[in-house]
Coordinates of C-alpha atoms (C1' of nucleotides) in Angstrom, one line a residue:
Chain A
X1 CA 103.5 -23.3 110.9
X2 CA 104.4 -26.1 108.5
X3 CA 105.5 -25.3 105.0
X4 CA 102.2 -26.9 103.9
X5 CA 100.2 -24.4 105.8
X6 CA 102.1 -21.5 104.4
X7 CA 101.8 -22.9 100.9
X8 CA 98.1 -23.6 101.3
X9 CA 97.5 -20.1 102.6
X10 CA 99.3 -18.5 99.7
X11 CA 97.6 -20.7 97.1
X12 CA 94.2 -19.9 98.7
X13 CA 95.0 -16.2 98.2
X14 CA 95.1 -16.6 94.4
X15 CA 92.0 -14.8 93.0
X16 CA 89.8 -16.4 90.4
X17 CA 91.0 -15.9 86.9
X18 CA 94.6 -15.7 88.0
X19 CA 97.4 -18.3 88.1
X20 CA 100.7 -18.5 90.1
X21 CA 103.8 -20.6 89.5
X22 CA 105.1 -23.1 91.9
X23 CA 108.2 -21.1 92.3
X24 CA 106.3 -17.9 93.0
X25 CA 104.3 -19.7 95.6
X26 CA 107.3 -21.1 97.2
X27 CA 108.9 -17.6 97.5
X28 CA 105.5 -16.1 98.7
X29 CA 105.4 -18.9 101.3
X30 CA 108.7 -17.8 102.6
X31 CA 110.7 -20.6 101.0
X32 CA 113.3 -18.5 99.3
X33 CA 114.9 -21.2 97.2
X34 CA 116.2 -21.0 93.7
X35 CA 114.2 -24.0 92.4
X36 CA 113.8 -26.6 95.2
X37 CA 111.1 -24.8 96.9
X38 CA 108.9 -25.4 93.8
X39 CA 109.1 -29.1 94.5
X40 CA 107.9 -28.6 98.2
X41 CA 104.9 -26.8 96.7
X42 CA 104.2 -29.7 94.4
X43 CA 104.3 -32.2 97.3
X44 CA 102.0 -29.9 99.4
X45 CA 99.5 -29.7 96.4
X46 CA 99.6 -33.5 95.9
X47 CA 99.3 -34.1 99.7
X48 CA 96.5 -31.6 99.9
X49 CA 93.1 -33.1 100.4
X50 CA 91.3 -29.8 100.9
X51 CA 91.0 -28.9 97.2
X52 CA 88.2 -26.6 98.2
X53 CA 90.3 -24.5 100.5
X54 CA 93.4 -24.8 98.2
X55 CA 92.6 -24.2 94.5
X56 CA 95.6 -26.2 93.3
X57 CA 94.2 -25.9 89.8
X58 CA 95.5 -22.2 89.8
X59 CA 99.0 -23.4 90.3
X60 CA 101.0 -23.9 87.1
X61 CA 104.6 -24.4 86.1
X62 CA 107.2 -21.5 85.7
X63 CA 106.4 -21.5 81.9
X64 CA 102.6 -21.5 82.4
X65 CA 102.6 -25.2 81.7
X66 CA 100.2 -27.4 83.4
X67 CA 102.0 -30.1 85.3
X68 CA 99.5 -32.3 87.1
X69 CA 96.4 -32.6 89.1
X70 CA 95.5 -34.9 91.9
X71 CA 91.9 -34.9 91.0
X72 CA 90.9 -35.3 87.4
X73 CA 94.3 -34.9 85.8
X74 CA 95.7 -32.2 83.5
X75 CA 92.6 -32.5 81.4
X76 CA 90.2 -31.6 84.2
X77 CA 92.6 -28.9 85.4
X78 CA 92.7 -27.2 82.0
X79 CA 88.9 -27.2 81.9
X80 CA 88.7 -25.6 85.3
X81 CA 91.2 -22.9 84.3
X82 CA 89.2 -22.1 81.1
X83 CA 86.0 -22.1 83.3
X84 CA 87.8 -19.5 85.6
X85 CA 88.2 -17.3 82.5
X86 CA 91.8 -18.2 81.6
X87 CA 92.8 -18.7 78.0
X88 CA 95.2 -21.3 76.9
X89 CA 97.8 -21.4 74.3
X90 CA 97.9 -23.8 71.4
X91 CA 100.4 -25.9 73.3
X92 CA 98.1 -25.9 76.3
X93 CA 100.1 -23.3 78.1
X94 CA 98.7 -20.3 80.0
X95 CA 99.7 -16.6 79.3
X96 CA 101.5 -15.8 82.5
X97 CA 102.0 -12.3 81.3
X98 CA 98.3 -11.8 81.6
X99 CA 97.1 -14.2 84.3
X100 CA 100.1 -14.5 86.6
X101 CA 99.1 -13.4 90.0
X102 CA 101.5 -11.4 92.1
X103 CA 100.9 -10.7 95.7
X104 CA 100.4 -7.0 96.2
Chain B
dG1 C1' 117.0 -42.9 110.5
dC2 C1' 118.2 -43.8 105.7
dT3 C1' 116.4 -44.5 100.9
dT4 C1' 113.2 -43.4 97.1
dT5 C1' 110.1 -40.6 94.8
dG6 C1' 107.8 -36.4 93.4
dA7 C1' 101.9 -31.8 90.6
dC8 C1' 109.5 -28.2 89.5
dA9 C1' 113.2 -25.2 87.5
dC10 C1' 117.0 -24.3 84.8
dT11 C1' 120.7 -25.2 81.2
dA12 C1' 122.3 -27.7 77.3
dA13 C1' 121.9 -30.1 72.9
Chain C
dC1 C1' 110.3 -25.9 70.3
dT2 C1' 111.3 -30.7 72.4
dT3 C1' 114.2 -33.9 75.0
dA4 C1' 117.6 -35.0 78.3
dG5 C1' 120.3 -34.2 82.4
dT6 C1' 121.3 -31.9 87.0
dG7 C1' 120.0 -29.6 91.3
dC8 C1' 116.9 -28.5 95.1
dC9 C1' 113.9 -29.6 99.3
dA10 C1' 110.5 -32.2 101.7
dA11 C1' 107.3 -36.1 102.6
dA12 C1' 106.5 -41.0 102.6
dG13 C1' 108.0 -45.9 102.9

DNA sequence: GCTTTGACACTAA
DNA sequence: CTTAGTGCCAAAG
């Protein structure tokens, strides 16, 4: 199984109204890296064409900061997250303390 | 097969 | 808190 497949599976496991960080996903995907793994996740997201199977919009930075979105951009991503029921900070960040998803 | 780039993370100023 | 620099791994050209 490619890193992409593992990452996709982990991301697809994220429930609605929850978000996960690139680093977290990388770790869950089995990529136990200090920080580099997060990059692989970003690549996988960008390379991901099945946005329906992989809700990349639920993936945020380590600080709950939105990085990018290969569909409608950060703007669209933020809207989707709000629609999911996630609140944003004045800086446009997400409260990881409340919405951070942790695998069982 | 090597070089460049990238949806990150962390530390320092 | 913001900006800049460095380190990491993998995919694309």
